[in-house]
Amino acid sequence: MRTILRKELADHLNSTRVVILFCLILCVSLLITNTVSLNIRSAIDRGAKDPHLFLLLFTTSGHFFSLVQFIAFFGPLIGIIMGFDAINRERNEGTLSLILSQPVHRDAIVNGKFLGGMAVIATMVLSILLLISGLGMVVIGVIPTAEQVLRLLIYAVLSILYLGFWLGLAILFSILLRSVGTSALAAIAFWIVFSFFVSLGSNLIAGVLAPVENSRDAEQVGRNARVAAMVNRASPVSLYSEAASMLMDPYRKTTKSFVLVGPMEGMSMMRFNNPLDVPQSMLVVAPYLITILALTSICFAASYLVFMRQEIRSL
Amino acid sequence: MPAAPVIEIRDLVKNYGPKKAVDLLSLRLQKGEIYGFLGPNGAGKTTTILALLGLTEPTAGQISVLGLDPTRQPLEVKRRVSYLPENMGFYRDLTGRENLRYVARLNGLEKREAETRIQEALRRVGLQEEGDKLFQAYSRGMRQRLGLAALLLKNPEVMILDEPTLGLDPQGIASILKLIRSLSKEQAITVLLCSHQLQQVQEICDRVGIMNQGRLVAQGTIQELGGQGLESEEGKRMGLQEIYMRYFREG
């Protein structure tokens, strides 16, 4: 398996598409960091004081979106591009027969592909985060505290798992579908559905299951919002972005974007608007982290099983 | 007393759903012989080969390859048996030598040993000049010869070749066949050769077996096959072509 893993790594690092993708992501993140850090610096100059200034680098939106949103939205493409032709291209070119006629266990092939992809993803995520942190330190002149570094690390793990989910999904499609084009389209279709249509659909489903007849009835409005949020979480994209924003923004205490408050309650909440510390943030984020890990494992396990049981005849 | 057979298949059955791909096939191959495995498409030849390598699980029957059970010990079998699949390919963006290097690594060969074996294999198949060209620049004949070179890397005791001459020009076919023949005779490698090119099978094979619908319908040397059911003098002069056609005229 080590051999296959090594080959996969070399393939990814040599392949034009991964290099192009990496450069593209690098450019966009540098662009975002640039605008954001300039904004932050001017805010500091005007006297803003925030103990979590450094994390704002990742969560403030530049022209269009923040870095966290950017990874949530375009990150899946990295996983898909690296995995969509993992198995079926080898099948079509006959190199799968070549490998299988060597003394190699069949599972070594899937494992090698998955681990190779994960290693490249981890390298990408870590290097981008490090680069941005470094750049941010230089531009805004704020050094992250240990707590913030910890948050960044957890965020990196979360992002790697999230991209790993898409890699696993793409590999699964590359095993199930014979044609490289079809598997790419299938994976991209999933990406589009999860990123765009789930939020539309969740409102629709919430409207059916918990209709709001009287918009002043707090009970009804709350139930509607809860159903919509639940449906939304079927999508790994919204799971990831909720978890990421919780992690990177210590002022958010709940994952619910919708909280009903009256004016007096609002005022009293303002008074207690203190940041959560890391263990408490972790407490909120843990279920998300575990769910994404589970989704990634499911994709991998499904790929593994399907590949092991596939009749060699059809290879 | 004859030596133990290198490949022994007893009453092999393989079903794909309701379809019987191989139906009670029995076969024995002795060390160093070249066995021609014939039959129309879909007769079950490839299925038999896959079962020999442990790449598919037989429904019933026993197989022994070099005294090993391929279903239980597929890795050990694949370490000593080379297989050239019908549609084998290499990585297009690597050179021939790099492709062989990858195969050597998959076989767990130590680096220096691998380099000498690669050099020797390339020389053997006449690719020492082209070893450092990209695989995508190879002609069909060169690709097939690189395939053979990959088989030689593990110093096999058995080679299983599925249509090694498909799509080659006449000189290409002749040189590949000559290569197979000389390899087999020099190093006492047992060869199981699947082909539709009857003329060539006749030229290099010691024995042939004809399969149809999962069963072995005839087996023996060409002279023996020709003699079956015919008066001897006429039968001995029969080519494999006529023998083969005789078995399939009715079907």
Coordinates of C-alpha atoms in Angstrom, one line a residue:
Chain A
M1 CA 0.0 0.0 0.0
R2 CA 2.9 2.3 0.7
T3 CA 3.9 2.0 -2.9
I4 CA 0.5 3.0 -4.2
L5 CA 0.3 5.8 -1.7
R6 CA 3.6 7.1 -2.9
K7 CA 2.5 6.9 -6.5
E8 CA -0.7 8.7 -5.7
L9 CA 1.1 11.5 -4.0
A10 CA 3.5 11.9 -6.8
D11 CA 0.7 11.9 -9.3
H12 CA -1.3 14.6 -7.5
L13 CA 1.7 16.8 -6.9
N14 CA 2.7 16.5 -10.6
S15 CA -0.7 16.8 -12.1
T16 CA -1.4 20.1 -13.8
R17 CA -5.0 20.3 -12.5
V18 CA -4.0 20.1 -8.8
V19 CA -1.3 22.7 -9.3
I20 CA -3.7 25.0 -11.1
L21 CA -6.3 24.5 -8.5
F22 CA -3.9 25.2 -5.7
C23 CA -2.6 28.4 -7.3
L24 CA -6.2 29.5 -7.9
I25 CA -7.1 29.0 -4.3
L26 CA -3.9 30.6 -3.1
C27 CA -4.6 33.7 -5.2
V28 CA -8.2 34.0 -4.0
S29 CA -7.3 33.6 -0.4
L30 CA -4.4 36.1 -0.7
L31 CA -6.8 38.5 -2.3
I32 CA -9.4 38.1 0.5
T33 CA -6.7 38.4 3.2
N34 CA -5.4 41.5 1.6
T35 CA -8.7 43.4 1.6
V36 CA -9.8 42.0 5.0
S37 CA -6.5 42.8 6.7
L38 CA -6.5 46.3 5.4
N39 CA -10.1 46.8 6.6
I40 CA -9.1 45.4 10.0
R41 CA -6.1 47.7 10.3
S42 CA -8.1 50.8 9.5
A43 CA -10.6 49.6 12.2
I44 CA -7.7 49.3 14.7
D45 CA -6.5 52.7 13.7
R46 CA -9.9 54.1 14.6
G47 CA -9.5 52.5 18.0
A48 CA -11.4 49.2 17.8
K49 CA -10.4 46.8 20.6
D50 CA -11.3 43.2 20.3
P51 CA -9.4 40.4 21.9
H52 CA -10.2 38.1 19.0
L53 CA -9.1 40.5 16.3
F54 CA -6.9 37.9 14.7
L55 CA -9.7 35.5 14.0
L56 CA -11.5 38.2 12.1
L57 CA -9.0 37.6 9.4
F58 CA -10.8 34.5 8.5
T59 CA -14.4 35.4 9.2
T60 CA -14.8 38.9 7.8
S61 CA -15.9 39.1 4.3
G62 CA -13.8 41.0 1.8
H63 CA -15.6 42.0 -1.3
F64 CA -17.7 38.9 -1.6
F65 CA -17.1 36.4 1.1
S66 CA -14.9 35.5 4.0
L67 CA -12.2 32.9 3.8
V68 CA -14.3 30.5 5.9
Q69 CA -17.2 30.9 3.5
F70 CA -14.8 30.5 0.6
I71 CA -13.5 27.1 1.7
A72 CA -17.0 26.0 2.6
F73 CA -18.2 26.7 -0.9
F74 CA -15.2 26.0 -3.1
G75 CA -13.4 23.5 -0.9
P76 CA -15.6 20.6 -2.2
L77 CA -14.2 21.2 -5.7
I78 CA -10.8 20.4 -4.5
G79 CA -11.9 17.0 -3.2
I80 CA -14.0 16.3 -6.3
I81 CA -11.2 17.2 -8.7
M82 CA -8.8 15.0 -6.9
G83 CA -11.1 12.0 -6.7
F84 CA -13.6 11.9 -9.5
D85 CA -11.4 9.8 -11.8
A86 CA -9.4 7.9 -9.2
I87 CA -10.6 4.4 -10.1
N88 CA -12.4 4.6 -13.4
R89 CA -9.6 6.2 -15.3
E90 CA -7.3 3.3 -14.2
R91 CA -10.0 0.9 -15.2
N92 CA -10.4 2.5 -18.6
E93 CA -6.7 2.6 -19.3
G94 CA -6.1 -0.9 -18.2
T95 CA -3.7 0.0 -15.4
L96 CA -6.1 -1.4 -12.9
S97 CA -5.5 -4.8 -14.4
L98 CA -1.8 -4.2 -14.2
I99 CA -2.0 -3.5 -10.5
L100 CA -4.3 -6.3 -9.8
S101 CA -2.1 -8.8 -11.5
Q102 CA 0.7 -7.9 -9.1
P103 CA 0.9 -9.3 -5.6
V104 CA -1.2 -6.5 -4.0
H105 CA -4.3 -6.7 -1.9
R106 CA -7.3 -5.2 -3.5
D107 CA -8.0 -2.9 -0.6
A108 CA -4.5 -1.4 -0.8
I109 CA -5.7 0.3 -4.0
V110 CA -8.6 2.2 -2.4
N111 CA -6.7 2.9 0.8
G112 CA -3.8 4.2 -1.1
K113 CA -6.0 6.5 -3.3
F114 CA -7.9 7.8 -0.3
L115 CA -4.8 8.4 1.9
G116 CA -2.9 9.9 -0.9
G117 CA -5.7 12.4 -1.6
M118 CA -6.0 13.2 2.1
A119 CA -2.3 13.9 2.5
V120 CA -2.5 16.4 -0.4
I121 CA -5.6 18.0 1.0
A122 CA -4.0 18.3 4.4
T123 CA -0.9 19.9 2.9
M124 CA -3.1 22.4 1.0
V125 CA -5.2 23.4 3.9
L126 CA -2.4 23.8 6.4
S127 CA -0.2 25.7 4.0
I128 CA -3.0 28.1 3.1
L129 CA -3.9 28.7 6.8
L130 CA -0.3 29.2 7.7
L131 CA 0.4 31.6 4.8
I132 CA -2.7 33.7 5.6
S133 CA -1.8 33.8 9.3
G134 CA 1.7 34.9 8.5
L135 CA 0.5 37.5 6.1
G136 CA -2.2 38.7 8.5
M137 CA 0.4 39.1 11.3
V138 CA 2.5 41.3 9.1
V139 CA -0.3 43.5 7.8
I140 CA -2.5 44.0 10.9
G141 CA 0.4 43.6 13.3
V142 CA -1.5 41.4 15.8
I143 CA 0.0 38.2 17.1
P144 CA -2.5 35.4 17.7
T145 CA -2.8 34.1 21.3
A146 CA -2.4 30.4 22.1
E147 CA -6.2 30.1 22.3
Q148 CA -6.6 31.5 18.8
V149 CA -3.9 29.2 17.5
L150 CA -5.8 26.3 19.0
R151 CA -9.0 27.4 17.4
L152 CA -7.2 27.6 14.0
L153 CA -5.8 24.1 14.5
I154 CA -9.3 22.7 15.2
Y155 CA -10.6 24.6 12.2
A156 CA -7.8 23.0 10.1
V157 CA -8.8 19.5 11.2
L158 CA -12.5 20.3 10.5
S159 CA -11.6 21.6 7.0
I160 CA -9.5 18.6 6.2
L161 CA -12.3 16.2 7.2
Y162 CA -14.8 18.3 5.2
L163 CA -12.6 18.1 2.1
G164 CA -12.0 14.5 2.8
F165 CA -15.8 13.9 2.7
W166 CA -15.9 15.3 -0.9
L167 CA -12.8 13.3 -1.9
G168 CA -14.5 10.1 -0.5
L169 CA -17.7 10.9 -2.4
A170 CA -15.8 11.5 -5.6
I171 CA -13.9 8.3 -5.2
L172 CA -17.2 6.4 -4.6
F173 CA -18.6 7.8 -7.8
S174 CA -15.4 6.9 -9.7
I175 CA -15.9 3.3 -8.5
L176 CA -19.6 3.1 -9.2
L177 CA -19.6 4.8 -12.6
R178 CA -17.5 3.6 -15.5
S179 CA -17.2 6.8 -17.4
V180 CA -15.0 9.6 -16.1
G181 CA -17.3 12.3 -17.4
T182 CA -20.4 10.8 -15.7
S183 CA -18.7 10.5 -12.3
A184 CA -17.4 14.1 -12.5
L185 CA -20.9 15.3 -13.3
A186 CA -22.5 13.2 -10.6
A187 CA -20.1 14.6 -7.9
I188 CA -20.6 18.2 -9.1
A189 CA -24.4 17.7 -9.1
F190 CA -24.1 16.6 -5.4
W191 CA -22.0 19.7 -4.7
I192 CA -24.6 22.0 -6.3
V193 CA -27.5 20.4 -4.6
F194 CA -25.8 20.6 -1.2
S195 CA -24.6 24.1 -1.6
F196 CA -27.6 25.8 -3.2
F197 CA -30.8 23.8 -3.2
V198 CA -30.7 22.4 0.3
S199 CA -31.3 25.9 1.7
L200 CA -34.1 26.5 -0.7
G201 CA -35.6 23.1 0.0
S202 CA -35.3 23.5 3.7
N203 CA -37.6 26.6 3.7
L204 CA -40.0 24.7 1.5
I205 CA -40.1 21.7 3.8
A206 CA -40.3 23.8 6.9
G207 CA -43.3 25.6 5.3
V208 CA -45.1 22.3 4.8
L209 CA -44.2 20.7 8.1
A210 CA -44.4 23.7 10.4
P211 CA -46.5 26.4 8.5
V212 CA -46.4 29.9 9.9
E213 CA -50.1 31.0 9.8
N214 CA -49.6 33.9 12.1
S215 CA -46.3 35.6 11.9
R216 CA -46.7 37.1 15.4
D217 CA -47.0 33.7 16.9
A218 CA -43.6 33.2 18.3
E219 CA -44.2 29.5 18.9
Q220 CA -45.0 28.9 15.2
V221 CA -42.2 31.0 13.9
G222 CA -39.7 29.3 16.1
R223 CA -40.9 25.8 15.1
N224 CA -40.6 26.7 11.4
A225 CA -37.1 28.0 11.9
R226 CA -36.1 24.9 13.8
V227 CA -37.4 22.5 11.1
A228 CA -35.6 24.6 8.4
A229 CA -32.3 24.4 10.3
M230 CA -32.7 20.6 10.8
V231 CA -33.2 20.1 7.1
N232 CA -30.4 22.4 6.3
R233 CA -28.0 20.2 8.3
A234 CA -28.6 17.3 5.9
S235 CA -26.1 19.1 3.8
P236 CA -22.4 18.8 4.8
V237 CA -21.9 22.3 3.4
S238 CA -24.1 23.9 5.9
L239 CA -22.8 21.6 8.7
Y240 CA -19.3 22.7 7.9
S241 CA -20.1 26.4 7.7
E242 CA -22.1 26.4 10.9
A243 CA -19.3 24.6 12.7
A244 CA -16.6 26.8 11.2
S245 CA -18.3 30.0 12.1
M246 CA -18.9 28.8 15.7
L247 CA -15.3 27.9 16.0
M248 CA -13.8 31.1 14.5
D249 CA -16.3 33.5 16.1
P250 CA -16.2 33.1 19.9
Y251 CA -19.1 35.5 20.3
R252 CA -21.5 33.1 18.7
K253 CA -22.9 31.0 21.5
T254 CA -25.3 28.9 19.6
T255 CA -25.5 27.4 16.2
K256 CA -29.0 28.7 15.7
S257 CA -29.0 31.7 13.5
F258 CA -32.4 32.5 14.6
V259 CA -33.1 33.5 18.2
L260 CA -36.3 35.2 19.2
V261 CA -35.6 38.0 21.6
G262 CA -37.7 41.0 22.7
P263 CA -36.1 44.4 23.1
M264 CA -35.5 44.1 26.8
E265 CA -34.0 40.6 26.5
G266 CA -31.9 41.9 23.7
M267 CA -30.5 44.6 25.9
S268 CA -29.8 42.2 28.7
M269 CA -28.1 39.8 26.3
M270 CA -25.8 42.6 25.1
R271 CA -24.6 43.0 28.6
F272 CA -23.4 39.4 28.8
N273 CA -21.9 39.4 25.4
N274 CA -18.7 37.7 26.4
P275 CA -16.7 35.4 24.2
L276 CA -16.9 31.6 24.8
D277 CA -13.6 29.9 25.7
V278 CA -12.2 27.1 23.7
P279 CA -13.6 24.1 25.7
Q280 CA -17.1 25.6 25.5
S281 CA -16.8 26.3 21.8
M282 CA -15.6 22.8 21.3
L283 CA -18.6 21.5 23.2
V284 CA -20.9 23.2 20.6
V285 CA -18.8 22.2 17.7
A286 CA -18.0 18.6 18.6
P287 CA -21.3 17.1 17.3
Y288 CA -20.6 18.8 13.9
L289 CA -17.1 17.6 13.8
I290 CA -18.2 14.1 14.6
T291 CA -21.0 14.2 12.0
I292 CA -18.6 15.3 9.3
L293 CA -16.1 12.6 10.4
A294 CA -18.9 10.1 10.2
L295 CA -20.0 11.2 6.7
T296 CA -16.4 11.0 5.5
S297 CA -16.1 7.5 7.0
I298 CA -19.3 6.4 5.4
C299 CA -18.1 7.5 1.9
F300 CA -14.9 5.7 2.4
A301 CA -16.5 2.6 3.7
A302 CA -19.0 2.5 0.9
S303 CA -16.2 2.9 -1.7
Y304 CA -14.2 0.1 0.0
L305 CA -17.1 -2.3 0.1
V306 CA -18.3 -1.7 -3.4
F307 CA -14.7 -2.0 -4.8
M308 CA -14.0 -5.2 -2.8
R309 CA -17.2 -6.8 -4.0
Q310 CA -17.1 -5.8 -7.6
E311 CA -16.6 -8.7 -9.9
I312 CA -13.2 -8.5 -11.4
R313 CA -14.7 -9.5 -14.7
S314 CA -16.1 -6.1 -15.2
L315 CA -12.8 -4.4 -14.4
Chain B
M1 CA 6.6 -41.1 -12.4
P2 CA 5.7 -37.7 -13.9
A3 CA 6.4 -34.6 -11.8
A4 CA 3.5 -32.9 -10.0
P5 CA 1.6 -30.6 -12.4
V6 CA 2.3 -26.9 -12.2
I7 CA -1.4 -26.0 -12.7
E8 CA -4.1 -28.4 -11.8
I9 CA -7.8 -27.6 -12.2
R10 CA -10.4 -30.2 -11.1
D11 CA -14.1 -29.8 -11.8
L12 CA -14.0 -26.0 -11.8
V13 CA -17.5 -24.4 -11.9
K14 CA -18.1 -20.7 -12.0
N15 CA -21.6 -19.2 -12.2
Y16 CA -22.4 -15.6 -12.8
G17 CA -26.0 -15.6 -11.6
P18 CA -27.9 -18.2 -13.6
K19 CA -25.2 -18.3 -16.3
K20 CA -22.6 -21.0 -16.2
A21 CA -19.3 -19.4 -17.3
V22 CA -17.2 -22.5 -16.5
D23 CA -18.8 -25.9 -16.2
L24 CA -16.8 -28.8 -14.7
L25 CA -13.5 -27.9 -16.3
S26 CA -10.5 -30.0 -15.6
L27 CA -7.0 -29.2 -16.7
R28 CA -3.3 -30.1 -16.0
L29 CA -0.2 -28.3 -17.1
Q30 CA 3.2 -29.7 -16.8
K31 CA 6.3 -27.7 -16.1
G32 CA 7.8 -25.9 -19.1
E33 CA 5.0 -26.6 -21.5
I34 CA 3.2 -24.1 -23.7
Y35 CA -0.5 -24.7 -23.6
G36 CA -2.8 -23.1 -26.2
F37 CA -6.2 -22.2 -24.7
L38 CA -8.7 -21.8 -27.5
G39 CA -12.4 -21.2 -27.9
P40 CA -14.9 -18.6 -29.1
N41 CA -15.5 -15.4 -27.1
G42 CA -17.4 -16.1 -24.0
A43 CA -16.3 -19.7 -23.8
G44 CA -15.0 -19.1 -20.2
K45 CA -11.3 -18.8 -20.9
T46 CA -10.8 -15.5 -19.1
T47 CA -12.9 -16.7 -16.2
T48 CA -10.7 -19.7 -15.8
I49 CA -7.6 -17.5 -15.8
L50 CA -9.1 -15.1 -13.2
A51 CA -9.8 -18.1 -11.0
L52 CA -6.3 -19.3 -11.4
L53 CA -5.0 -16.0 -10.1
G54 CA -7.5 -15.8 -7.3
L55 CA -9.1 -12.7 -8.8
T56 CA -12.5 -14.4 -8.9
E57 CA -13.8 -17.0 -6.5
P58 CA -14.8 -20.3 -8.1
T59 CA -18.3 -21.6 -7.3
A60 CA -17.0 -25.1 -7.0
G61 CA -14.0 -27.3 -7.8
Q62 CA -10.3 -27.3 -6.8
I63 CA -7.5 -25.3 -8.3
S64 CA -3.9 -25.7 -7.5
V65 CA -1.2 -23.4 -8.9
L66 CA 2.4 -24.4 -8.0
G67 CA 0.9 -26.3 -5.1
L68 CA -1.0 -23.2 -3.8
D69 CA -4.7 -22.5 -3.6
P70 CA -5.2 -19.2 -5.4
T71 CA -8.4 -18.4 -3.5
R72 CA -6.7 -18.7 -0.2
Q73 CA -3.2 -17.4 -1.1
P74 CA -3.7 -15.0 -4.0
L75 CA -0.7 -12.9 -3.1
E76 CA 1.7 -15.8 -3.0
V77 CA 0.3 -17.1 -6.4
K78 CA 0.6 -13.6 -7.9
R79 CA 4.2 -13.3 -6.7
R80 CA 5.2 -16.4 -8.8
V81 CA 2.7 -16.2 -11.7
S82 CA 2.8 -13.4 -14.3
Y83 CA -0.4 -12.5 -16.0
L84 CA -0.8 -10.4 -19.1
P85 CA -4.5 -9.4 -19.3
E86 CA -6.1 -8.8 -22.6
N87 CA -6.6 -5.0 -22.0
M88 CA -3.6 -4.3 -19.9
G89 CA -2.3 -0.7 -20.0
F90 CA 0.4 1.3 -18.4
Y91 CA 0.5 4.9 -17.2
R92 CA 0.7 7.1 -20.2
D93 CA 2.5 10.0 -18.5
L94 CA 5.4 7.8 -17.3
T95 CA 8.2 6.3 -19.4
G96 CA 8.4 2.6 -20.0
R97 CA 11.2 2.3 -17.5
E98 CA 9.3 4.2 -14.8
N99 CA 6.3 2.0 -15.4
L100 CA 8.4 -1.1 -14.9
R101 CA 9.9 0.5 -11.8
Y102 CA 6.4 0.9 -10.3
V103 CA 5.6 -2.7 -11.1
A104 CA 8.8 -3.8 -9.5
R105 CA 8.0 -1.8 -6.4
L106 CA 4.5 -3.3 -6.2
N107 CA 6.3 -6.7 -6.2
G108 CA 8.4 -5.5 -3.3
L109 CA 11.7 -5.8 -5.2
E110 CA 14.6 -4.1 -3.6
K111 CA 15.9 -1.1 -5.5
R112 CA 19.2 -2.3 -6.9
E113 CA 17.8 -5.7 -7.8
A114 CA 14.8 -3.9 -9.5
E115 CA 17.1 -1.8 -11.7
T116 CA 19.1 -4.8 -12.9
R117 CA 15.9 -6.8 -13.6
I118 CA 14.3 -3.9 -15.5
Q119 CA 17.4 -3.5 -17.6
E120 CA 17.5 -7.2 -18.3
A121 CA 13.8 -7.3 -19.1
L122 CA 14.0 -4.4 -21.5
R123 CA 16.9 -6.0 -23.2
R124 CA 15.1 -9.2 -23.5
V125 CA 12.0 -7.7 -25.2
G126 CA 14.2 -5.4 -27.4
L127 CA 13.1 -2.1 -25.8
Q128 CA 16.5 -1.0 -24.3
E129 CA 16.5 1.9 -26.8
E130 CA 13.0 3.0 -26.1
G131 CA 12.9 2.5 -22.3
D132 CA 13.0 6.2 -21.5
K133 CA 10.3 7.3 -23.9
L134 CA 6.9 8.1 -22.5
F135 CA 4.5 5.2 -22.7
Q136 CA 2.0 7.3 -24.8
A137 CA 4.6 7.5 -27.6
Y138 CA 4.8 3.7 -27.8
S139 CA 3.4 1.8 -30.8
R140 CA 1.0 -1.1 -30.2
G141 CA 3.8 -3.6 -30.7
M142 CA 6.1 -1.8 -28.2
R143 CA 3.3 -1.6 -25.7
Q144 CA 2.7 -5.3 -25.9
R145 CA 6.5 -5.9 -25.5
L146 CA 6.6 -3.7 -22.5
G147 CA 3.8 -5.8 -21.1
L148 CA 6.0 -8.9 -21.5
A149 CA 8.8 -7.0 -19.9
A150 CA 6.6 -6.3 -16.9
L151 CA 5.9 -10.1 -16.7
L152 CA 9.6 -10.9 -16.6
L153 CA 10.4 -8.6 -13.7
K154 CA 9.2 -11.2 -11.1
N155 CA 11.1 -14.1 -12.7
P156 CA 7.9 -16.0 -13.0
E157 CA 7.5 -19.7 -12.9
V158 CA 4.2 -19.5 -14.9
M159 CA 3.1 -17.0 -17.4
I160 CA -0.6 -16.5 -18.4
L161 CA -1.0 -14.6 -21.6
D162 CA -4.4 -13.4 -22.8
E163 CA -4.3 -12.5 -26.4
P164 CA -0.7 -11.2 -26.4
T165 CA -0.7 -10.7 -30.2
L166 CA -4.0 -8.9 -30.6
G167 CA -3.8 -6.0 -33.1
L168 CA -0.1 -6.5 -34.0
D169 CA 1.4 -6.5 -37.5
P170 CA 2.8 -9.8 -38.8
Q171 CA 6.4 -9.1 -37.8
G172 CA 5.3 -8.0 -34.4
I173 CA 3.4 -11.2 -33.9
A174 CA 6.3 -13.3 -35.1
S175 CA 8.7 -11.6 -32.8
I176 CA 6.4 -11.8 -29.7
L177 CA 5.8 -15.5 -30.4
K178 CA 9.5 -16.2 -30.8
L179 CA 10.1 -14.4 -27.5
I180 CA 7.5 -16.4 -25.7
R181 CA 8.8 -19.6 -27.1
S182 CA 12.4 -18.9 -26.2
L183 CA 11.6 -17.7 -22.7
S184 CA 9.6 -20.8 -22.0
K185 CA 12.2 -23.1 -23.2
E186 CA 15.2 -21.4 -21.6
Q187 CA 13.8 -20.9 -18.2
A188 CA 11.3 -23.8 -18.2
I189 CA 8.4 -21.3 -17.7
T190 CA 5.0 -22.8 -18.0
V191 CA 2.9 -20.8 -20.4
L192 CA -0.9 -20.7 -20.7
L193 CA -1.6 -18.9 -23.9
C194 CA -5.1 -17.7 -24.9
S195 CA -5.5 -16.7 -28.5
H196 CA -7.8 -16.7 -31.5
Q197 CA -4.9 -16.7 -33.9
L198 CA -4.9 -20.4 -34.6
Q199 CA -2.0 -20.4 -37.0
Q200 CA 0.3 -19.0 -34.3
V201 CA -1.0 -21.2 -31.6
Q202 CA -0.2 -24.1 -33.8
E203 CA 3.4 -22.8 -34.3
I204 CA 4.4 -22.5 -30.7
C205 CA 2.1 -24.6 -28.5
D206 CA 3.0 -28.0 -27.2
R207 CA -0.6 -28.9 -26.5
V208 CA -3.9 -27.2 -27.1
G209 CA -7.3 -27.3 -25.4
I210 CA -10.5 -26.1 -27.0
M211 CA -13.2 -24.7 -24.8
N212 CA -16.8 -24.1 -25.6
Q213 CA -19.6 -23.0 -23.4
G214 CA -17.6 -23.5 -20.3
R215 CA -16.5 -27.0 -21.1
L216 CA -13.2 -28.4 -22.5
V217 CA -14.3 -30.1 -25.7
A218 CA -11.0 -31.3 -26.9
Q219 CA -7.4 -31.5 -25.6
G220 CA -4.1 -32.8 -26.8
T221 CA -1.3 -32.2 -29.2
I222 CA -2.3 -31.1 -32.7
Q223 CA -1.6 -34.5 -34.1
E224 CA -3.7 -36.2 -31.5
L225 CA -6.6 -33.8 -32.1
G226 CA -6.3 -34.3 -35.9
G227 CA -6.4 -38.0 -35.5
Q228 CA -9.6 -38.1 -33.4
G229 CA -12.4 -39.5 -35.5
L230 CA -10.4 -39.5 -38.7
E231 CA -8.2 -42.0 -40.5
S232 CA -4.7 -41.3 -39.2
E233 CA -2.8 -40.2 -42.3
E234 CA -5.3 -37.5 -43.3
G235 CA -5.7 -36.4 -39.6
K236 CA -2.0 -35.9 -39.1
R237 CA -1.8 -33.4 -41.8
M238 CA -4.7 -31.3 -40.6
G239 CA -4.0 -27.8 -39.4
L240 CA -5.4 -26.5 -36.2
Q241 CA -7.7 -24.3 -38.3
E242 CA -9.6 -27.3 -39.7
I243 CA -9.6 -29.0 -36.3
Y244 CA -11.0 -26.0 -34.7
M245 CA -13.7 -25.5 -37.3
R246 CA -14.7 -29.1 -37.0
Y247 CA -15.7 -28.5 -33.4
F248 CA -17.7 -25.5 -34.1
R249 CA -19.3 -26.3 -37.4
E250 CA -22.4 -27.6 -35.8
G251 CA -22.7 -24.8 -33.3

